């Protein structure tokens, strides 16, 4: 049984006169759909940033696909209907818990091309050239998403052709845009024209409006190549040629060899205990696993629950914990295949206890005094998908182009956007990237290296069965949003809806500011200022998706109200 708790119909169809069967794929009408924030169901659920993608995922579950099948189909659908972040030209991470007990962590993060150099975004005087790490073909890392889809296929049940077909249909026949989507295309029009030799499908001279249909013929062609030729349909042959031609036109450096050599990697999942729960999340090259583990372990013995949700004491404690963890992120974290990262020490209790000795319950810390810890030598675009199926398999995937619409370059003739993930490297020690994150040697650019990420796809297990599936976009706010969402449920006893939608706050060590959402309680803000914090309002922190499996087996799935995210289930 499915019960819609909140349903918001957003726009209607203007092509009713066309035979509906032509468009209704799997019972989904891409010209008339609604956004649903919350669902309570009993068999399976999918939450993602777009209604059509969530519906696609649930259709695959209903056809006998498992959670991995649904995650693949949802990702591919997002690459079409949510081009600002859903992608085949970006990368990401997937964690999964299979009902047989296996835990998976799949890394399909982009990597630096072979011609990348440490100082490639510095001018002769050593000044950073952030426009180059953020826009145009040079900003793009070698895409990982398609390799990730194929690496996850071994855990899937249905043939790939079935999983990709809904995306092909959505690209070929089009779908109706919401107002927010139309606005996003209009806002980025100049950038699309500036960075593309051939105007992409996202440019419409008369401007987009809600209810318009977006058709992406070139993207459909690329997706068909991937359907028919597998991974090679992207990394070799025509698509690879079109990518390298785009590089030549825009002075990018991704080569055919870079593409051919790209490999998704199965990593040992980050797995740690928090009270009676086991947390399964992403290890390096995402900082998420280390930072989340540090924060949760520093919080574990603190009386957060008795302080109360968003009490001054609780926010102060959690902010200082965030500051300490992010200072370590800047100093120590990077791709562990290239830089020796002391992960074991960073997440050990003696080290974290020593870090917590810097916490003063009475006053705000100071990021000048609080640096990354000392370790002895021994040692605004991304998108998230949650899936849970009837057999108890859970999948949490975060994928990204980095900035909204990535580097703004659509590969001409191939119809997909390239990422601007190179900006996630530290272009120069201490120089903030587009999320204000600073880094050092650990995250310096090197050929073939993966740039440090904050993406934190997470599954909480209770007695080795999924209890929560959680994740979010939001750059550096990702890990703090996941941290707070988990604390909201595990410590403050909230349901998934409140855990996602209550206002969030964020501290990332540098800048030394406490970011709060507009709805953050004003009285608490005032008291925090008196304790020495500099507060800054931020439009939104995270767009978190949560699936919670209730004790009787019912599934509560929630999409963040900060966006058009949709929860579907059956
Ligand atoms: O990997 C990372 O941490 C970033 N590239 C994520 C970017 C992001 O979340 C943007 N979304 N709003």
Coordinates of C-alpha atoms and ligand atoms in Angstrom, one line a residue:
X1 CA 0.0 0.0 0.0
X2 CA 1.2 3.5 -0.8
X3 CA 0.0 6.5 1.0
X4 CA 1.0 10.0 -0.2
X5 CA 1.4 12.1 2.8
X6 CA 2.1 15.3 0.9
X7 CA 1.6 15.7 -2.8
X8 CA 2.3 18.8 -4.7
X9 CA 1.1 19.0 -8.3
X10 CA 3.2 21.5 -10.0
X11 CA 2.3 21.8 -13.6
X12 CA 0.1 20.3 -16.2
X13 CA 0.2 18.9 -19.7
X14 CA -0.3 20.8 -22.8
X15 CA -0.1 17.8 -25.2
X16 CA -3.1 15.8 -24.0
X17 CA -4.2 15.5 -27.6
X18 CA -1.2 13.2 -28.4
X19 CA -1.7 9.5 -27.9
X20 CA -0.6 9.0 -24.3
X21 CA 0.7 5.5 -24.9
X22 CA 3.4 7.0 -27.1
X23 CA 4.8 8.7 -24.0
X24 CA 3.9 6.7 -21.0
X25 CA 6.9 4.6 -20.3
X26 CA 6.4 2.2 -17.4
X27 CA 3.2 4.1 -16.7
X28 CA 5.1 7.3 -16.2
X29 CA 3.9 10.4 -18.1
X30 CA 6.9 12.7 -18.6
X31 CA 4.6 15.6 -19.5
X32 CA 2.5 15.4 -16.5
X33 CA 3.9 14.4 -13.1
X34 CA 3.8 15.6 -9.6
X35 CA 6.4 16.1 -6.9
X36 CA 5.8 14.0 -3.8
X37 CA 7.8 14.8 -0.7
X38 CA 7.0 11.8 1.4
X39 CA 5.8 8.3 1.1
X40 CA 5.0 5.5 3.5
X41 CA 5.1 2.1 1.8
X42 CA 5.8 -1.5 2.4
X43 CA 7.9 -2.9 -0.5
X44 CA 10.4 -0.5 -1.9
X45 CA 11.2 3.2 -2.3
X46 CA 13.4 5.6 -4.3
X47 CA 14.2 9.2 -3.4
X48 CA 16.0 11.5 -5.8
X49 CA 16.1 15.1 -6.9
X50 CA 13.6 14.6 -9.7
X51 CA 10.1 13.1 -9.8
X52 CA 10.6 11.3 -13.1
X53 CA 13.9 9.7 -11.9
X54 CA 12.3 8.5 -8.7
X55 CA 9.3 7.1 -10.6
X56 CA 11.7 5.4 -13.1
X57 CA 13.5 3.7 -10.2
X58 CA 10.3 2.5 -8.6
X59 CA 9.1 1.2 -12.0
X60 CA 12.3 -0.9 -12.2
X61 CA 11.7 -2.3 -8.7
X62 CA 8.2 -3.3 -9.7
X63 CA 9.6 -5.0 -12.8
X64 CA 11.7 -7.3 -10.5
X65 CA 14.8 -5.2 -10.4
X66 CA 16.7 -5.0 -7.1
X67 CA 17.9 -1.8 -5.4
X68 CA 21.1 -1.7 -7.6
X69 CA 19.0 -2.0 -10.8
X70 CA 16.8 0.9 -9.5
X71 CA 19.8 3.0 -8.6
X72 CA 21.3 2.5 -12.1
X73 CA 18.1 3.4 -13.9
X74 CA 17.5 6.4 -11.5
X75 CA 21.0 7.7 -12.1
X76 CA 20.6 7.4 -15.9
X77 CA 17.2 9.1 -15.8
X78 CA 18.7 12.0 -13.7
X79 CA 21.4 12.5 -16.4
X80 CA 18.5 13.4 -18.6
X81 CA 15.9 15.2 -16.5
X82 CA 18.3 16.8 -14.0
X83 CA 21.2 17.9 -16.2
X84 CA 22.5 20.5 -13.6
X85 CA 23.8 17.6 -11.6
X86 CA 22.6 14.2 -12.8
X87 CA 25.2 13.2 -15.3
X88 CA 27.2 10.8 -17.4
X89 CA 30.0 13.4 -17.6
X90 CA 30.7 13.5 -13.9
X91 CA 31.5 11.0 -11.1
X92 CA 30.4 9.9 -7.7
X93 CA 30.2 7.2 -5.0
X94 CA 27.9 4.4 -4.2
X95 CA 27.5 2.5 -1.0
X96 CA 25.2 -0.5 -0.7
X97 CA 24.2 -3.1 1.8
X98 CA 23.0 -6.3 0.2
X99 CA 20.5 -8.4 2.0
X100 CA 23.0 -11.3 2.0
X101 CA 25.1 -9.1 4.3
X102 CA 27.7 -7.8 1.8
X103 CA 28.7 -4.1 2.1
X104 CA 29.9 -2.3 -1.0
X105 CA 31.7 1.0 -1.6
X106 CA 32.1 1.9 -5.2
X107 CA 34.4 4.8 -6.2
X108 CA 33.7 6.3 -9.6
X109 CA 35.2 9.7 -8.8
X110 CA 36.7 11.7 -11.7
X111 CA 40.5 11.7 -11.9
X112 CA 43.0 14.2 -13.1
X113 CA 44.0 13.7 -16.8
X114 CA 47.6 12.4 -17.5
X115 CA 48.6 15.9 -18.6
X116 CA 47.5 17.6 -15.4
X117 CA 50.2 19.3 -13.3
X118 CA 50.3 20.5 -9.8
X119 CA 50.4 24.2 -10.7
X120 CA 48.1 24.1 -13.8
X121 CA 45.7 26.7 -12.4
X122 CA 48.4 29.2 -11.3
X123 CA 49.7 32.1 -13.4
X124 CA 53.4 32.8 -13.7
X125 CA 53.4 34.8 -10.5
X126 CA 51.7 31.9 -8.7
X127 CA 48.3 33.5 -8.4
X128 CA 45.3 31.1 -8.6
X129 CA 43.3 31.1 -11.9
X130 CA 40.0 29.8 -10.5
X131 CA 38.1 30.6 -13.6
X132 CA 40.1 27.8 -15.3
X133 CA 39.5 25.3 -12.5
X134 CA 35.8 26.1 -12.5
X135 CA 34.7 26.7 -16.1
X136 CA 35.5 25.4 -19.6
X137 CA 37.0 22.0 -20.7
X138 CA 40.2 22.4 -18.6
X139 CA 38.1 22.3 -15.4
X140 CA 36.9 18.8 -16.2
X141 CA 38.3 15.6 -14.6
X142 CA 38.1 12.3 -16.5
X143 CA 34.4 11.3 -16.0
X144 CA 33.7 8.2 -13.9
X145 CA 29.9 7.8 -13.9
X146 CA 29.5 5.4 -16.8
X147 CA 32.3 3.2 -15.5
X148 CA 30.5 3.3 -12.1
X149 CA 27.2 2.2 -13.6
X150 CA 28.9 -0.8 -15.2
X151 CA 30.9 -1.7 -12.1
X152 CA 27.6 -1.8 -10.1
X153 CA 25.9 -3.9 -12.8
X154 CA 27.4 -7.1 -11.4
X155 CA 25.1 -6.8 -8.4
X156 CA 22.1 -6.0 -10.5
X157 CA 19.4 -8.4 -11.8
X158 CA 18.0 -6.9 -15.0
X159 CA 19.8 -6.4 -18.3
X160 CA 21.4 -3.0 -18.8
X161 CA 19.4 -2.3 -21.9
X162 CA 16.2 -2.3 -19.7
X163 CA 17.8 0.0 -17.2
X164 CA 18.9 2.6 -19.7
X165 CA 15.8 2.6 -21.9
X166 CA 13.7 5.0 -19.8
X167 CA 16.6 7.5 -19.9
X168 CA 16.8 7.1 -23.7
X169 CA 13.1 7.7 -24.1
X170 CA 13.2 10.8 -21.8
X171 CA 16.0 12.3 -23.8
X172 CA 14.5 11.4 -27.2
X173 CA 10.9 12.3 -26.6
X174 CA 11.4 15.0 -24.0
X175 CA 9.9 15.8 -20.7
X176 CA 8.1 18.9 -19.3
X177 CA 10.2 21.4 -17.4
X178 CA 9.3 22.9 -14.0
X179 CA 9.6 26.6 -13.3
X180 CA 12.8 26.0 -11.3
X181 CA 14.3 24.1 -14.2
X182 CA 13.3 26.7 -16.8
X183 CA 14.8 29.4 -14.6
X184 CA 18.1 27.5 -14.2
X185 CA 18.5 27.2 -17.9
X186 CA 17.7 30.8 -18.5
X187 CA 20.1 31.9 -15.7
X188 CA 22.9 29.9 -17.3
X189 CA 22.2 30.9 -20.9
X190 CA 25.2 33.3 -21.1
X191 CA 27.6 30.7 -19.7
X192 CA 26.3 28.0 -22.1
X193 CA 26.9 30.4 -25.0
X194 CA 30.3 31.4 -23.7
X195 CA 31.7 27.9 -23.1
X196 CA 30.2 26.1 -26.1
X197 CA 31.0 26.4 -29.8
X198 CA 27.6 24.9 -30.7
X199 CA 24.7 26.1 -28.5
X200 CA 23.5 23.1 -26.4
X201 CA 19.9 21.9 -26.1
X202 CA 19.6 23.9 -22.9
X203 CA 19.7 27.3 -24.8
X204 CA 16.4 28.6 -26.1
X205 CA 16.5 32.0 -27.6
X206 CA 13.0 33.0 -26.5
X207 CA 13.7 31.8 -23.0
X208 CA 12.4 28.7 -21.2
X209 CA 9.2 28.7 -19.2
X210 CA 7.4 26.1 -17.0
X211 CA 5.6 23.5 -19.2
X212 CA 8.1 23.7 -22.1
X213 CA 9.5 20.3 -23.3
X214 CA 13.2 19.6 -23.3
X215 CA 14.3 17.2 -26.0
X216 CA 17.9 16.0 -26.0
X217 CA 18.6 14.1 -29.3
X218 CA 22.4 14.1 -29.0
X219 CA 22.2 12.8 -25.5
X220 CA 19.8 10.1 -26.6
X221 CA 22.3 9.1 -29.3
X222 CA 25.1 8.8 -26.7
X223 CA 22.9 6.8 -24.3
X224 CA 22.1 4.4 -27.2
X225 CA 25.8 3.9 -27.9
X226 CA 26.3 3.1 -24.2
X227 CA 23.3 0.7 -24.3
X228 CA 24.7 -1.1 -27.4
X229 CA 28.4 -1.0 -26.8
X230 CA 28.5 -1.0 -23.0
X231 CA 31.3 1.1 -21.3
X232 CA 33.1 1.4 -24.6
X233 CA 30.2 3.3 -26.0
X234 CA 31.4 6.2 -23.7
X235 CA 35.1 5.7 -23.1
X236 CA 36.0 4.7 -26.7
X237 CA 34.8 5.2 -30.2
X238 CA 32.6 8.1 -31.2
X239 CA 31.8 9.5 -27.8
X240 CA 35.5 9.5 -26.8
X241 CA 36.3 11.2 -30.1
X242 CA 33.6 13.9 -29.5
X243 CA 35.0 14.5 -26.0
X244 CA 38.6 14.9 -27.2
X245 CA 37.4 17.2 -30.0
X246 CA 35.7 19.3 -27.4
X247 CA 39.0 19.4 -25.5
X248 CA 40.9 20.6 -28.5
X249 CA 38.4 23.4 -29.2
X250 CA 38.5 24.6 -25.6
X251 CA 42.1 23.9 -24.6
X252 CA 41.2 21.0 -22.4
X253 CA 43.6 18.1 -21.8
X254 CA 41.5 14.9 -21.5
X255 CA 42.9 12.5 -24.0
X256 CA 41.5 9.3 -25.6
X257 CA 44.0 7.3 -23.4
X258 CA 42.7 9.0 -20.2
X259 CA 39.2 7.9 -21.2
X260 CA 40.2 4.4 -22.1
X261 CA 42.2 3.9 -18.9
X262 CA 39.5 5.2 -16.5
X263 CA 38.5 2.5 -14.0
X264 CA 35.9 2.6 -11.2
X265 CA 37.3 1.1 -8.0
X266 CA 35.7 -1.0 -5.4
X267 CA 37.0 0.3 -2.0
X268 CA 36.8 -1.2 1.4
X269 CA 33.8 0.6 2.9
X270 CA 34.2 2.9 5.8
X271 CA 32.4 1.0 8.6
X272 CA 32.2 2.1 12.2
X273 CA 29.9 1.8 15.2
X274 CA 27.9 4.5 16.8
X275 CA 26.2 3.2 19.9
X276 CA 24.1 0.2 18.8
X277 CA 24.3 1.1 15.1
X278 CA 26.8 0.4 12.4
X279 CA 27.5 3.2 10.0
X280 CA 28.4 2.3 6.4
X281 CA 29.8 5.1 4.4
X282 CA 32.4 6.2 1.8
X283 CA 36.1 6.1 2.4
X284 CA 38.7 8.2 0.6
X285 CA 38.9 9.8 -1.9
X286 CA 35.7 11.1 -0.3
X287 CA 36.5 12.9 2.9
X288 CA 32.9 12.0 4.0
X289 CA 33.7 8.7 5.7
X290 CA 36.6 10.0 7.8
X291 CA 35.0 13.4 8.7
X292 CA 31.6 11.8 9.5
X293 CA 33.3 9.2 11.6
X294 CA 35.4 11.8 13.5
X295 CA 32.3 13.9 14.1
X296 CA 30.1 11.0 15.3
X297 CA 32.8 9.6 17.5
X298 CA 33.5 13.0 19.1
X299 CA 29.7 13.4 19.7
X300 CA 29.1 9.8 20.9
X301 CA 29.8 10.3 24.6
X302 CA 28.4 13.8 24.8
X303 CA 25.0 14.5 26.4
X304 CA 23.5 15.8 23.2
X305 CA 20.1 14.4 23.8
X306 CA 19.7 16.0 27.2
X307 CA 21.0 19.4 25.7
X308 CA 18.0 19.2 23.3
X309 CA 17.6 19.8 19.6
X310 CA 19.1 23.1 18.5
X311 CA 19.7 24.3 22.0
X312 CA 22.6 26.7 22.3
X313 CA 24.6 24.0 24.0
X314 CA 23.9 21.4 21.3
X315 CA 24.6 23.7 18.4
X316 CA 27.8 25.0 20.1
X317 CA 29.1 21.4 20.7
X318 CA 28.3 20.2 17.2
X319 CA 29.8 23.3 15.6
X320 CA 33.1 22.8 17.5
X321 CA 33.1 19.2 16.5
X322 CA 32.6 20.2 12.8
X323 CA 35.4 22.8 13.1
X324 CA 37.8 20.2 14.5
X325 CA 37.0 17.6 11.8
X326 CA 37.2 20.1 8.9
X327 CA 40.6 21.4 10.1
X328 CA 41.9 17.8 9.8
X329 CA 40.2 17.5 6.4
X330 CA 42.2 20.4 5.1
X331 CA 45.5 19.2 6.5
X332 CA 45.4 15.4 6.0
X333 CA 42.8 14.3 3.5
X334 CA 43.3 13.5 -0.2
X335 CA 43.4 10.5 -2.5
X336 CA 45.1 7.7 -0.4
X337 CA 46.4 6.1 -3.6
X338 CA 48.7 9.1 -3.9
X339 CA 49.2 10.5 -0.4
X340 CA 49.7 8.6 2.8
X341 CA 46.7 9.6 4.9
X342 CA 46.8 8.6 8.6
X343 CA 43.1 7.4 8.6
X344 CA 43.4 5.0 11.5
X345 CA 44.9 7.6 13.8
X346 CA 42.4 10.3 12.7
X347 CA 39.4 8.2 13.7
X348 CA 41.0 6.7 16.8
X349 CA 39.5 7.5 20.3
X350 CA 42.8 8.6 21.8
X351 CA 43.4 11.1 19.0
X352 CA 39.8 12.3 19.0
X353 CA 39.8 12.7 22.8
X354 CA 42.9 14.8 22.5
X355 CA 41.1 16.9 19.8
X356 CA 38.1 17.4 22.1
X357 CA 40.3 18.8 24.8
X358 CA 40.3 22.0 22.6
X359 CA 36.5 22.3 23.1
X360 CA 35.5 25.0 25.6
X361 CA 31.8 24.6 26.6
X362 CA 31.6 28.3 27.4
X363 CA 32.8 29.9 24.3
X364 CA 33.3 29.7 20.5
X365 CA 36.6 28.2 19.3
X366 CA 38.8 30.1 16.9
X367 CA 40.1 28.6 13.7
X368 CA 43.4 30.4 14.0
X369 CA 44.1 28.6 17.2
X370 CA 42.5 25.3 16.2
X371 CA 44.5 23.8 13.4
X372 CA 44.5 20.3 12.0
X373 CA 45.7 17.9 14.7
X374 CA 49.3 16.8 15.2
X375 CA 50.0 13.2 14.3
X376 CA 53.2 11.5 15.1
X377 CA 54.9 10.2 12.0
X378 CA 53.9 6.6 12.8
X379 CA 51.5 6.9 11.3
X380 CA 26.0 24.3 -5.7
X381 CA 25.9 20.8 -7.9
X382 CA 25.5 17.3 -6.9
X383 CA 22.6 14.9 -6.4
X384 CA 21.8 12.0 -4.2
X385 CA 19.7 8.8 -4.6
X386 CA 18.4 6.5 -1.9
X387 CA 16.9 3.1 -2.8
X388 CA 15.5 0.3 -0.7
X389 CA 13.9 -2.8 -2.1
X390 CA 11.6 -5.6 -0.9
X391 CA 14.5 -8.0 -0.2
X392 CA 16.2 -5.5 2.2
X393 CA 18.9 -4.3 -0.2
X394 CA 19.8 -0.6 0.3
X395 CA 21.7 1.7 -2.0
X396 CA 23.0 5.2 -1.4
X397 CA 24.6 7.1 -4.3
X398 CA 25.8 10.6 -4.5
X399 CA 26.9 11.8 -7.9
X400 CA 28.1 15.2 -9.2
X401 CA 29.3 17.5 -11.9
X402 CA 30.6 19.7 -9.0
X403 CA 29.2 23.2 -9.8
X404 CA 25.7 23.6 -11.2
X405 CA 26.0 22.4 -14.9
X406 CA 29.6 21.5 -14.2
X407 CA 32.1 23.3 -16.4
X408 CA 29.2 24.5 -18.6
X409 CA 30.6 22.6 -21.6
X410 CA 28.2 20.2 -23.4
X411 CA 30.2 17.8 -25.5
X412 CA 29.1 18.9 -29.0
X413 CA 27.3 16.1 -30.8
X414 CA 27.2 14.0 -27.7
X415 CA 24.8 16.2 -25.7
X416 CA 26.1 15.8 -22.1
X417 CA 27.7 18.2 -19.7
X418 CA 31.3 17.8 -18.5
X419 CA 32.2 18.3 -14.8
X420 CA 34.4 20.9 -13.2
X421 CA 35.7 18.6 -10.6
X422 CA 39.3 19.7 -10.9
X423 CA 38.3 22.6 -8.6
X424 CA 37.9 20.1 -5.8
X425 CA 41.7 19.7 -5.8
X426 CA 43.7 22.2 -3.8
X427 CA 44.9 24.4 -6.7
X428 CA 47.4 26.0 -4.2
X429 CA 47.8 25.4 -0.5
X430 CA 45.4 27.6 1.5
X431 CA 43.5 28.9 -1.6
X432 CA 39.8 28.2 -1.1
X433 CA 37.9 26.4 -3.8
X434 CA 34.4 27.2 -4.9
X435 CA 33.1 25.8 -1.6
X436 CA 35.6 27.8 0.5
X437 CA 37.5 24.5 1.3
X438 CA 41.2 24.8 1.6
X439 CA 43.6 21.9 1.2
X440 CA 47.3 21.1 1.2
X441 CA 49.8 18.6 -0.1
X442 CA 47.4 15.7 0.4
X443 CA 45.0 17.1 -2.1
X444 CA 47.4 18.7 -4.6
X445 CA 46.9 18.0 -8.3
X446 CA 48.8 15.0 -9.8
X447 CA 48.1 13.1 -13.0
X448 CA 45.6 10.2 -12.5
X449 CA 44.8 11.3 -8.9
X450 CA 41.3 11.6 -7.7
X451 CA 40.3 15.0 -6.2
X452 CA 39.1 15.0 -2.6
X453 CA 35.3 14.9 -2.2
X454 CA 32.8 15.6 0.6
X455 CA 30.1 13.3 -0.8
X456 CA 28.9 11.1 2.0
X457 CA 26.5 8.4 0.8
X458 CA 25.6 6.6 4.0
X459 CA 23.6 3.6 5.3
X460 CA 22.9 3.1 9.0
X461 CA 22.6 -0.6 10.0
X462 CA 20.9 -1.9 13.0
X463 CA 21.7 -5.6 13.8
X464 CA 23.2 -5.8 10.3
X465 CA 19.9 -4.7 8.6
X466 CA 19.4 -1.3 7.0
X467 CA 17.7 1.3 9.2
X468 CA 18.5 4.5 7.4
X469 CA 19.7 5.4 3.9
X470 CA 20.9 9.0 3.8
X471 CA 22.8 11.4 1.6
X472 CA 22.8 14.9 0.1
X473 CA 24.5 17.3 -2.3
X474 CA 25.9 20.6 -1.0
X475 CA 29.7 20.7 -1.4
X476 CA 31.4 20.9 1.9
X477 CA 28.0 21.1 3.7
X478 CA 27.4 17.5 2.7
X479 CA 29.1 15.8 5.6
X480 CA 27.7 18.2 8.2
X481 CA 24.2 17.8 6.7
X482 CA 24.5 14.0 6.9
X483 CA 25.9 14.3 10.4
X484 CA 23.0 16.5 11.6
X485 CA 20.4 14.4 9.9
X486 CA 21.8 11.3 11.6
X487 CA 22.0 13.1 15.0
X488 CA 18.4 14.3 14.5
X489 CA 17.2 10.7 14.2
X490 CA 19.6 8.8 16.4
X491 CA 19.8 11.4 19.3
X492 CA 16.9 13.7 19.0
X493 CA 14.3 10.9 18.1
X494 CA 13.0 12.7 15.0
X495 CA 11.1 11.1 12.2
X496 CA 12.7 11.3 8.7
X497 CA 10.7 14.3 7.6
X498 CA 11.7 16.5 10.5
X499 CA 15.3 15.2 10.4
X500 CA 15.6 16.3 6.8
X501 CA 13.6 19.6 6.9
X502 CA 14.5 21.2 10.2
X503 CA 17.0 24.1 9.7
X504 CA 20.6 23.2 9.5
X505 CA 23.9 24.9 10.4
X506 CA 27.4 24.4 9.1
X507 CA 31.0 25.1 10.2
X508 CA 34.0 24.0 8.1
X509 CA 36.9 25.5 10.0
X510 CA 37.7 28.0 7.3
X511 CA 36.2 30.4 6.8
X512 CA 35.7 30.8 10.6
X513 CA 31.9 31.4 10.2
X514 CA 28.9 29.6 11.4
X515 CA 26.5 29.3 8.5
X516 CA 22.8 29.0 9.4
X517 CA 19.7 28.6 7.3
X518 CA 17.0 31.4 7.4
X519 CA 14.7 29.3 9.6
X520 CA 17.4 28.7 12.2
X521 CA 16.0 29.9 15.5
X522 CA 16.9 33.6 16.0
X523 CA 17.1 33.4 19.8
X524 CA 19.8 30.6 19.5
X525 CA 21.7 32.7 16.9
X526 CA 21.8 35.7 19.3
X527 CA 23.2 33.6 22.1
X528 CA 25.8 32.0 19.8
X529 CA 26.9 35.4 18.7
X530 CA 27.4 36.3 22.4
X531 CA 29.6 33.2 22.7
X532 CA 31.9 34.6 20.0
X533 CA 30.5 33.1 16.8
X534 CA 30.3 35.0 13.6
X535 CA 27.0 33.9 12.0
X536 CA 26.2 34.1 8.3
X537 CA 22.9 33.2 6.8
X538 CA 22.9 30.8 3.9
X539 CA 20.2 30.1 1.5
X540 CA 20.1 26.4 2.0
X541 CA 22.2 23.7 3.6
X542 CA 21.9 20.4 1.9
X543 CA 19.1 18.7 0.0
X544 CA 19.0 15.6 2.0
X545 CA 17.1 12.4 1.1
X546 CA 16.3 9.8 3.7
X547 CA 14.7 6.4 3.7
X548 CA 14.0 5.0 7.2
X549 CA 12.9 1.4 7.7
X550 CA 10.5 1.4 10.7
X551 CA 10.5 -1.4 13.2
X552 CA 7.4 -3.2 11.6
X553 CA 9.1 -3.1 8.2
X554 CA 7.2 -0.1 6.8
X555 CA 9.4 2.2 4.8
X556 CA 9.3 6.0 5.3
X557 CA 10.9 7.8 2.4
X558 CA 11.4 11.6 2.4
X559 CA 12.8 14.0 -0.2
X560 CA 14.1 17.4 1.0
X561 CA 11.6 20.3 0.7
X562 CA 14.6 22.6 -0.2
X563 CA 14.3 21.3 -3.8
X564 CA 12.0 19.5 -6.1
X565 CA 13.1 16.2 -4.7
X566 CA 10.6 13.3 -4.8
X567 CA 10.0 10.2 -2.8
X568 CA 8.3 7.3 -4.5
X569 CA 7.4 3.9 -3.2
X570 CA 5.0 1.0 -3.5
Ligands
LIG1 O1 32.7 16.1 -4.4 C1 32.4 17.1 -3.8 O2 32.5 17.2 -2.6 C2 31.8 18.3 -4.6 N1 32.2 18.2 -5.9 C3 30.3 18.2 -4.4 C4 29.6 19.4 -5.1 C5 28.3 19.6 -4.6 O3 27.8 18.9 -3.7 C6 27.5 20.7 -5.2 N2 26.1 20.6 -4.9 N3 25.4 21.4 -4.5

